[in-house]
PDB file of C-alpha atoms in Angstrom:
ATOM      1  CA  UNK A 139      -6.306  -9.689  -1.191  1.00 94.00           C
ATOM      2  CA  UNK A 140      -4.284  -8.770   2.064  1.00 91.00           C
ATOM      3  CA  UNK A 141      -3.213 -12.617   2.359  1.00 94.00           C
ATOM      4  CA  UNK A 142      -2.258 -12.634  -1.344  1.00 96.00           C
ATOM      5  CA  UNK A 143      -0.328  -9.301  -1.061  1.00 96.00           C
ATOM      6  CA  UNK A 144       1.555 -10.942   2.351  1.00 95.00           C
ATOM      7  CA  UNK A 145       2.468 -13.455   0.422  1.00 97.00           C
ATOM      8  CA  UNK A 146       3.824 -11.811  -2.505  1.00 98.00           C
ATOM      9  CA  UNK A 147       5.851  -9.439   0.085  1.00 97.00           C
ATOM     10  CA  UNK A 148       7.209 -12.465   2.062  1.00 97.00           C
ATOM     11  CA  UNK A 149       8.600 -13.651  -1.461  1.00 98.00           C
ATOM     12  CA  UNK A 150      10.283 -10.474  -2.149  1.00 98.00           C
ATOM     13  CA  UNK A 151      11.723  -9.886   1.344  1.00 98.00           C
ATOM     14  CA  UNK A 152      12.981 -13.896   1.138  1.00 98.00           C
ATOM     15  CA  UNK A 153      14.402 -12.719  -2.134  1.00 98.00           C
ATOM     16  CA  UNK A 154      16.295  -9.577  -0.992  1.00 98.00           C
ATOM     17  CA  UNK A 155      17.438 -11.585   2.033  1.00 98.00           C
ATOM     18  CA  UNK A 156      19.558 -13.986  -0.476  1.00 98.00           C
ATOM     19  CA  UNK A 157      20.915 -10.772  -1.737  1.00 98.00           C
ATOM     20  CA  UNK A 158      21.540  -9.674   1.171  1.00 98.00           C
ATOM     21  CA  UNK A 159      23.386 -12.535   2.494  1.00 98.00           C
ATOM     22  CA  UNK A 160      25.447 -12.379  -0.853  1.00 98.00           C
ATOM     23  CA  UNK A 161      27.467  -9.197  -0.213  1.00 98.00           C
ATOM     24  CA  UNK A 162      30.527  -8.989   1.218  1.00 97.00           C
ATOM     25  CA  UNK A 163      29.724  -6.190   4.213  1.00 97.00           C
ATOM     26  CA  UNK A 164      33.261  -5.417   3.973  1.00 97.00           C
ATOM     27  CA  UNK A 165      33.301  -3.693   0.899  1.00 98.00           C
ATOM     28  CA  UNK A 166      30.508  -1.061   1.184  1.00 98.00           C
ATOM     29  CA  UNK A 167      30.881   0.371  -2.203  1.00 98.00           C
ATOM     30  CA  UNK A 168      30.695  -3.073  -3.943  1.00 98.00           C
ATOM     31  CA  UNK A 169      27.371  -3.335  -1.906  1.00 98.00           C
ATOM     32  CA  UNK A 170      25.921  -0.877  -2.538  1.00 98.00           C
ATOM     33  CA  UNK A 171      26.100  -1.423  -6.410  1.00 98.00           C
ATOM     34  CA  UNK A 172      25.003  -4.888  -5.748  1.00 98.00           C
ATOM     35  CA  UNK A 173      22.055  -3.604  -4.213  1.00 98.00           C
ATOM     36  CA  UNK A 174      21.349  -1.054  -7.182  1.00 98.00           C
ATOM     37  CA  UNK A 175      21.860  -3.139  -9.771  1.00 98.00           C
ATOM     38  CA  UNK A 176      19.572  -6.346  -8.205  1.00 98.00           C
ATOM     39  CA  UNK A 177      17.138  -4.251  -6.105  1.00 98.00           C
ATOM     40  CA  UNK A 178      14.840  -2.579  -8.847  1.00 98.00           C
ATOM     41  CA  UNK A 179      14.772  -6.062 -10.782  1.00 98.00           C
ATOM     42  CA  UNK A 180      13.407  -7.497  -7.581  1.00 98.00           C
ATOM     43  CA  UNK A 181      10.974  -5.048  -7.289  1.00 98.00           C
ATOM     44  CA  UNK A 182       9.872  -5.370 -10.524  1.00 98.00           C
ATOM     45  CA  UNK A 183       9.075  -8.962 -10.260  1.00 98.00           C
ATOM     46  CA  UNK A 184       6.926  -9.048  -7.540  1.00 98.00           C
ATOM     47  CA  UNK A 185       5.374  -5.729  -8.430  1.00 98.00           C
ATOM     48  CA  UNK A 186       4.294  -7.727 -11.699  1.00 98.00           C
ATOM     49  CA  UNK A 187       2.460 -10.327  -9.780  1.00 98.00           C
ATOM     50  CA  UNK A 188       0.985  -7.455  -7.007  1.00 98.00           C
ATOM     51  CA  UNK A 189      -0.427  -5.856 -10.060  1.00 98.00           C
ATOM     52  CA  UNK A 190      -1.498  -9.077 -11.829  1.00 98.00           C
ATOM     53  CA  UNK A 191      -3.348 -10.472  -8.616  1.00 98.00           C
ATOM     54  CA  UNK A 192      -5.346  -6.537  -8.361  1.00 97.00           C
ATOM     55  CA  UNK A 193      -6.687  -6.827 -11.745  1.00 98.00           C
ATOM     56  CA  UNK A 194      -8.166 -10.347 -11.677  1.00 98.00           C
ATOM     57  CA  UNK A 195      -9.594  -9.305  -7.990  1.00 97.00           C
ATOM     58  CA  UNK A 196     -11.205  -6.392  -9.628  1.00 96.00           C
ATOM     59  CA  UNK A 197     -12.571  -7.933 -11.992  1.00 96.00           C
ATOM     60  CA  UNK A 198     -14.124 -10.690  -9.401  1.00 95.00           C
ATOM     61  CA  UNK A 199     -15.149  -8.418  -7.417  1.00 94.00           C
ATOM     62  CA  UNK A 200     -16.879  -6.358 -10.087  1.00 93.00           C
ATOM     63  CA  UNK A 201     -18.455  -9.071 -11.799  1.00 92.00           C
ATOM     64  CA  UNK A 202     -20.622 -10.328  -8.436  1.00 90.00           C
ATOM     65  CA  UNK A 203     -21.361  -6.873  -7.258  1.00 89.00           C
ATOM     66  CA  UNK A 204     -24.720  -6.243  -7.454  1.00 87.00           C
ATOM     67  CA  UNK A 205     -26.240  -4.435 -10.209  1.00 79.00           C
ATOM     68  CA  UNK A 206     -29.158  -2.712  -9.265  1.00 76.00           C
ATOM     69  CA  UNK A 207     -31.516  -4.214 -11.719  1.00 75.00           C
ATOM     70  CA  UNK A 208     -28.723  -2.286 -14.414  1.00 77.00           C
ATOM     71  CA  UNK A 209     -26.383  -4.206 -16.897  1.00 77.00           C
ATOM     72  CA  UNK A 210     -22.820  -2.833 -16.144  1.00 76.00           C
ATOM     73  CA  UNK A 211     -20.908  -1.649 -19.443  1.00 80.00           C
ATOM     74  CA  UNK A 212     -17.597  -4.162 -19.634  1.00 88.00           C
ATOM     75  CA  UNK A 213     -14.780  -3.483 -18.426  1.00 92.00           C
ATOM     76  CA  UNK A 214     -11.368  -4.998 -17.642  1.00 94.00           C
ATOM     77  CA  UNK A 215      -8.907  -3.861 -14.772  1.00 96.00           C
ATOM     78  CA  UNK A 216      -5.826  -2.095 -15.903  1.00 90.00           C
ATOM     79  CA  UNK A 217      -2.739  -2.964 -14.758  1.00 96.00           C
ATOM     80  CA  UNK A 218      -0.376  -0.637 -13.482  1.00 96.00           C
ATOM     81  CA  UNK A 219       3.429  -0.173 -14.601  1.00 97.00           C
ATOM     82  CA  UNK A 220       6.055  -1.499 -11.764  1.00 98.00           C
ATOM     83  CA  UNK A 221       7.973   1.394  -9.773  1.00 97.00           C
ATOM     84  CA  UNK A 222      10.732   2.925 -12.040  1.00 97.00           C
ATOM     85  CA  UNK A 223      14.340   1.382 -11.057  1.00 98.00           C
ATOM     86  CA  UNK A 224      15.327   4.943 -10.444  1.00 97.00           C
ATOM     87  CA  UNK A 225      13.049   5.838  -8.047  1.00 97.00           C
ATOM     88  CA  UNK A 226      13.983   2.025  -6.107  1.00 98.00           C
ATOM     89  CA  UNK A 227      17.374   3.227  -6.807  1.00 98.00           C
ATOM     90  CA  UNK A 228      16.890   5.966  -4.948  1.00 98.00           C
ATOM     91  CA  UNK A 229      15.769   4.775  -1.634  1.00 97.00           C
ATOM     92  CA  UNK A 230      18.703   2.077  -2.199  1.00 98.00           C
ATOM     93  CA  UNK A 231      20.913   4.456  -1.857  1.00 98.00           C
ATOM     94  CA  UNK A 232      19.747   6.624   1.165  1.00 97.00           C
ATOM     95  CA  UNK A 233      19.664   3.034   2.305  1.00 98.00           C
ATOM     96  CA  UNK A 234      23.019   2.364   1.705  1.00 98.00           C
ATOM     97  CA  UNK A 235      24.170   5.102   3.776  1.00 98.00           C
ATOM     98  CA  UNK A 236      24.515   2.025   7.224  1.00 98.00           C
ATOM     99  CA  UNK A 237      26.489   0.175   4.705  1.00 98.00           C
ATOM    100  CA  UNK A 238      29.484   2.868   5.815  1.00 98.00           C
ATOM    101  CA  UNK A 239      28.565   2.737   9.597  1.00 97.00           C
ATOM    102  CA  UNK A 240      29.355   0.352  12.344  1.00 97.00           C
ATOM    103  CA  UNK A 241      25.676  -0.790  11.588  1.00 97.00           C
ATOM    104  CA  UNK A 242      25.826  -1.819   8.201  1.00 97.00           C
ATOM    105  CA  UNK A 243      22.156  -4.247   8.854  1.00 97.00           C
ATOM    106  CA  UNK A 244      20.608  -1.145   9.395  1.00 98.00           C
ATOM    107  CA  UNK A 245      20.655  -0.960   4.986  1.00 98.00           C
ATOM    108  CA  UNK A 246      18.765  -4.029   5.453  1.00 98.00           C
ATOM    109  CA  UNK A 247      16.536  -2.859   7.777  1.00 97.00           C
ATOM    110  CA  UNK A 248      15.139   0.250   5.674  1.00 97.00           C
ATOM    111  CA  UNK A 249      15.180  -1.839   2.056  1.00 98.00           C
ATOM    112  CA  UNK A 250      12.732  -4.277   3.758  1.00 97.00           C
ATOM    113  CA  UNK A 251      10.439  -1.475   4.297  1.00 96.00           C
ATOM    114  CA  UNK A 252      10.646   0.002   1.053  1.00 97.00           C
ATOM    115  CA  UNK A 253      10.775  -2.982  -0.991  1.00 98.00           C
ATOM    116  CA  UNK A 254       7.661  -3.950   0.923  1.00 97.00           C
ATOM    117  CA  UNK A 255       6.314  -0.715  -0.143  1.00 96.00           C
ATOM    118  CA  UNK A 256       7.026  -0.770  -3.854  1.00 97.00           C
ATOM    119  CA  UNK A 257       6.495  -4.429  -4.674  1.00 98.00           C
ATOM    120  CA  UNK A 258       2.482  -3.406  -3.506  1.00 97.00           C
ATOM    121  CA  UNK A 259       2.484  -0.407  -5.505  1.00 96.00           C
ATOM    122  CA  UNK A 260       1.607  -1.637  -8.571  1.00 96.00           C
ATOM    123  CA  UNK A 261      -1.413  -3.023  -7.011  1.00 96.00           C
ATOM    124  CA  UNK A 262      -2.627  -0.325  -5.399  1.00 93.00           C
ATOM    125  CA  UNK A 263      -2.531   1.646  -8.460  1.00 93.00           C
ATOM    126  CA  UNK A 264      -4.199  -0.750 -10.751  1.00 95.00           C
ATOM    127  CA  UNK A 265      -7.200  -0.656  -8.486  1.00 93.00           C
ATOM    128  CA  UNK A 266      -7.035   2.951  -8.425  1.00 90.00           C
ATOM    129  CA  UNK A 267      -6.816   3.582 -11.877  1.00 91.00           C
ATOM    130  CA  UNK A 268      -8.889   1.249 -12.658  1.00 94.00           C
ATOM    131  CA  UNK A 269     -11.436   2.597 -10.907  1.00 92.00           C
ATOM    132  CA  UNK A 270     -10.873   6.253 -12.451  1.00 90.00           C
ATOM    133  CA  UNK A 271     -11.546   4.689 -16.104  1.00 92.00           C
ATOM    134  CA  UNK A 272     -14.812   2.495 -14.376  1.00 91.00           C
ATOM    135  CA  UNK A 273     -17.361   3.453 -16.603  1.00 90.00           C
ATOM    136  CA  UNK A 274     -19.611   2.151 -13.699  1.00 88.00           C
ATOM    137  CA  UNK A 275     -19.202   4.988 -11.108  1.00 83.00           C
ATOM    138  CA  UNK A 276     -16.990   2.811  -9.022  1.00 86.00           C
ATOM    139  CA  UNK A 277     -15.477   4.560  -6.173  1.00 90.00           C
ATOM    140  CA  UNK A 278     -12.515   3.002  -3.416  1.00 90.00           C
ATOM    141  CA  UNK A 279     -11.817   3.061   0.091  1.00 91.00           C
ATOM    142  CA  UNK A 280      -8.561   2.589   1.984  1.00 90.00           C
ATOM    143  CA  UNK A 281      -9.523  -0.589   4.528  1.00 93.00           C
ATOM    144  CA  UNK A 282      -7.169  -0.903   7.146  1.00 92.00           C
ATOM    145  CA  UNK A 283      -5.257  -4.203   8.175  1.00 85.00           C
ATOM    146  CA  UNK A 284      -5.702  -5.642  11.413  1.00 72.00           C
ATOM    147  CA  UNK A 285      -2.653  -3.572  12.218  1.00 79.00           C
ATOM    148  CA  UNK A 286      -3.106  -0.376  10.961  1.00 91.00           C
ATOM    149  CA  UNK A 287      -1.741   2.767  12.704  1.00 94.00           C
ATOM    150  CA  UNK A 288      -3.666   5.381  13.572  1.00 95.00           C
ATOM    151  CA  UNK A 289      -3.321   7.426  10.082  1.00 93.00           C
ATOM    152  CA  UNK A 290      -4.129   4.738   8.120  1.00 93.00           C
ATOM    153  CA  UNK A 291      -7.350   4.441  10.011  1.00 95.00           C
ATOM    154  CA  UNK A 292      -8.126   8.019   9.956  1.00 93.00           C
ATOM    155  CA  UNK A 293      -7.543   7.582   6.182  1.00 91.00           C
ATOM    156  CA  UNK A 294      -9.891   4.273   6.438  1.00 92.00           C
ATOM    157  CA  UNK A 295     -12.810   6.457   8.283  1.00 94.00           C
ATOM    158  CA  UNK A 296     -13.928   8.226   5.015  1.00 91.00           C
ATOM    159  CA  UNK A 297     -15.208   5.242   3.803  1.00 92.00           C
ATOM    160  CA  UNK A 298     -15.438   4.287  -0.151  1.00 91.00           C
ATOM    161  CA  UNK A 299     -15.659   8.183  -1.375  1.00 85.00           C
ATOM    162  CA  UNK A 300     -12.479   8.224  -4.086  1.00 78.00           C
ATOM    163  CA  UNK A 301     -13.184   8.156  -7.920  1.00 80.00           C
ATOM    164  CA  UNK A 302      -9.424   8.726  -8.609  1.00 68.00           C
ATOM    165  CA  UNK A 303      -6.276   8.845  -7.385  1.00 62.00           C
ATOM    166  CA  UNK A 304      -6.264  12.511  -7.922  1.00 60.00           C
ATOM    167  CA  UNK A 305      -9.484  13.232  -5.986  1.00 61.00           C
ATOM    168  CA  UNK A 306      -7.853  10.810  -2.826  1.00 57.00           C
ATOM    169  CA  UNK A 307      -4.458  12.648  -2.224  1.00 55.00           C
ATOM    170  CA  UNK A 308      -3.159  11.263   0.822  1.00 58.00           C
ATOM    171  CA  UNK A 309      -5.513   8.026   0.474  1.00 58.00           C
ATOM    172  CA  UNK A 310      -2.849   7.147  -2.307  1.00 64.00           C
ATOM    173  CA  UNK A 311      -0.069   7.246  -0.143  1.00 80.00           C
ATOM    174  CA  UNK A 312       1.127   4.319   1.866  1.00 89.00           C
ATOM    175  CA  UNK A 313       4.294   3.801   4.137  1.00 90.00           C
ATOM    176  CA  UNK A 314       6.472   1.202   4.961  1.00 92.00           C
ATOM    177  CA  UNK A 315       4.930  -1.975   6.056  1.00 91.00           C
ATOM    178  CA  UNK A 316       1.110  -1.072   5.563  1.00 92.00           C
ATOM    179  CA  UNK A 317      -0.937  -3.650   4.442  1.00 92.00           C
ATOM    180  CA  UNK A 318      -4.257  -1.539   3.846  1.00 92.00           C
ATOM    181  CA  UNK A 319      -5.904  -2.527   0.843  1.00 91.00           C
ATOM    182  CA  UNK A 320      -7.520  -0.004  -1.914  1.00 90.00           C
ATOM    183  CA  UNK A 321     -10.991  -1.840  -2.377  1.00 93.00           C
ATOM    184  CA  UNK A 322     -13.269  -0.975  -5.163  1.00 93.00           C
ATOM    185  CA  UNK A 323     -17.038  -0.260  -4.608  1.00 92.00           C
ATOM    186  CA  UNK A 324     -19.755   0.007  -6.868  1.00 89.00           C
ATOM    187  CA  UNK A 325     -23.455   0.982  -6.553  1.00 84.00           C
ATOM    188  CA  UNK A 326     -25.538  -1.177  -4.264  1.00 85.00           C
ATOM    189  CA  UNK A 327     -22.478  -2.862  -3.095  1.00 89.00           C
ATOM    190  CA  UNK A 328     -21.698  -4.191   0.434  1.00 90.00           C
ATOM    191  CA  UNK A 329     -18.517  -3.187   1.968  1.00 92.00           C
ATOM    192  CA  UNK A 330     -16.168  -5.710   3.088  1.00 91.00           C
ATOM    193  CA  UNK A 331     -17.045  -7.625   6.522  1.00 87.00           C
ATOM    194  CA  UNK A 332     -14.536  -6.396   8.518  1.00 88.00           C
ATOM    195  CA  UNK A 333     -14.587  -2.561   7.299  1.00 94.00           C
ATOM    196  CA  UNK A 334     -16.400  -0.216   8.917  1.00 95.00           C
ATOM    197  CA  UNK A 335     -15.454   3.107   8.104  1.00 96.00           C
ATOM    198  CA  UNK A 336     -18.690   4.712  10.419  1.00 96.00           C
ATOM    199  CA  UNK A 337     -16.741   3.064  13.431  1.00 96.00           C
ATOM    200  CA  UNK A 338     -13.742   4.245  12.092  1.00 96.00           C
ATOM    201  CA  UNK A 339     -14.936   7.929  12.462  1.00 96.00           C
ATOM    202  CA  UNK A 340     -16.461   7.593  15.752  1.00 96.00           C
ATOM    203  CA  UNK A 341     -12.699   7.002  16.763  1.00 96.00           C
ATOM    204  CA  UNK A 342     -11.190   9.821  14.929  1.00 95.00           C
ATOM    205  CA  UNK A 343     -14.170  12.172  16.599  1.00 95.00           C
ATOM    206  CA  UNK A 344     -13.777  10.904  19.781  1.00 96.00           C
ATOM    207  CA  UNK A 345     -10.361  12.311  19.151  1.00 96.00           C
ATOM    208  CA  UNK A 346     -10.525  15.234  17.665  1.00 95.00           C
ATOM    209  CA  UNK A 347     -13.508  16.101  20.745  1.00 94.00           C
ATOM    210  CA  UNK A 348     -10.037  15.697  22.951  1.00 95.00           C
ATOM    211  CA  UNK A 349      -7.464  17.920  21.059  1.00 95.00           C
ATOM    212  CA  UNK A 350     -10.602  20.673  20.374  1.00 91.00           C
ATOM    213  CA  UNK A 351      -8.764  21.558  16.532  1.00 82.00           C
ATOM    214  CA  UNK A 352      -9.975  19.606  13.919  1.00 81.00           C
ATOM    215  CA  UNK A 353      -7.462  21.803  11.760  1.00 81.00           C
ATOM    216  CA  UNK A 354      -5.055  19.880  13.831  1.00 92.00           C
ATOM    217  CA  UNK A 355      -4.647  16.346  11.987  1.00 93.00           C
ATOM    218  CA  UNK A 356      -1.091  15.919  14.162  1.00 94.00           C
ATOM    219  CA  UNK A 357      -2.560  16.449  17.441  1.00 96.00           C
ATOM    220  CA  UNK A 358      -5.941  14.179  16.873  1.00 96.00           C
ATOM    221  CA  UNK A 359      -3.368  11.255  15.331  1.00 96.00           C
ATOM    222  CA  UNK A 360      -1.293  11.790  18.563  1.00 96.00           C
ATOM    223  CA  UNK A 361      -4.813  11.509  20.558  1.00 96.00           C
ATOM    224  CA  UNK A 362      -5.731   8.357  18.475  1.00 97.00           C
ATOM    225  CA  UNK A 363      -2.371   6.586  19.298  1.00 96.00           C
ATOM    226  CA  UNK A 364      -3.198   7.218  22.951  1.00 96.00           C
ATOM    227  CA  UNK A 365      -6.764   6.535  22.647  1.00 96.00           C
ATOM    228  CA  UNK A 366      -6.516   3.009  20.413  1.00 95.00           C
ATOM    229  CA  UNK A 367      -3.037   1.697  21.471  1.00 94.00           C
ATOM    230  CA  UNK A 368      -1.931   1.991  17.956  1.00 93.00           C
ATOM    231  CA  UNK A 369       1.133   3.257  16.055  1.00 91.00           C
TER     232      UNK A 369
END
């Protein structure tokens, strides 16, 4: 799923790049509208196949999990909507603000981000949702990339707990250029080779044992950077 979802963002980056390269820098205005009008169709796209390449996953996934000596009741995945063109349009525009600098490839810079964001939206939702309508008490974790920065592996450490996006609240949200996955689990299920959330909280601990505040979720993150060399 991460390779697929790399692939689909590399498409959509190469894609925004040919916009990009398009515009006529010298006319910020013009640009700017260029970048409205093309941006959320973009995104919409590749958010299509993001959510399109979730639901048949699921639905592998869910058909060889292990049962439990129990017949599951069926179930398809269910695919979430793309991200509305005004809220794209929205971080085109705060985007848009370099366009009227003397560093007008600093709009570039930030629409990479988001658009890397949005296009793997979609996704993410359509396993969480899908989940939440599961008749098979299917929960999800957040599994970190090889990458991941130190929230998204605090985020990772609480392992495959979340029955809906409601119940996760900050699981659900992602920034720019992550690349951790929202797996389902079911009952009796293995998790994924290279996730180990109990590892994951030994980490965050061995943090929060530093800073002494476990209210304190900005200090222990700052100890984790230092700790694990991440972001």
């Amino acid at each position: 799923m991460r390779t697929a979802n790399r692939q689909i963002t590399t498409l959509a980056i190469r894609d925004l790049g040919s916009l990009w390269n398009s515009l006529d820098l010298t006319k910020p205005e013009a640009a700017r509208d260029a970048l409205l009008r093309s941006t959320p169709i973009l995104v919409a796209r590749y958010g299509d196949v993001a959510a399109t390449v979730a639901g048949d996953w699921y639905d592998d996934l869910r058909a060889k999990a292990p049962t439990g000596g129990r017949k599951p009741k069926a179930f398809s995945a269910a695919l979430a909507s793309t991200v509305a063109a005004d809220q794209v349009q929205a971080s085109v525009r705060f985007a848009a603000g370099h366009l009227f600098t003397d560093a007008p490839t600093g709009t570039r810079d930030v629409l990479e981000g988001a658009v890397q964001r949005f296009v793997l939206e979609p996704g993410r939702q359509t396993i969480a949702t899908s989940v939440a309508r599961d008749p098979w008490e299917a929960r999800w974790a957040r599994v970190p990339s090889g990458s991941a920065c130190a929230f998204c592996l605090m985020l990772g450490s609480r392992g495959p707990v979340y029955a809906s996006e409601e119940s996760a609240g900050g699981m659900g949200d992602y920034h720019n250029h992550c690349y951790c996955t929202a797996t389902p689990i079911w009952p009796n299920d293995e998790l994924p080779e290279d996730y180990d959330p109990e590892a994951l909280y030994t980490d965050y601990q061995a943090a929060a044992g530093v800073v002494g505040n476990t209210a304190d979720t900005s200090a222990i993150l700052s100890e984790m950077r230092q700790q694990l060399g991440v972001r």
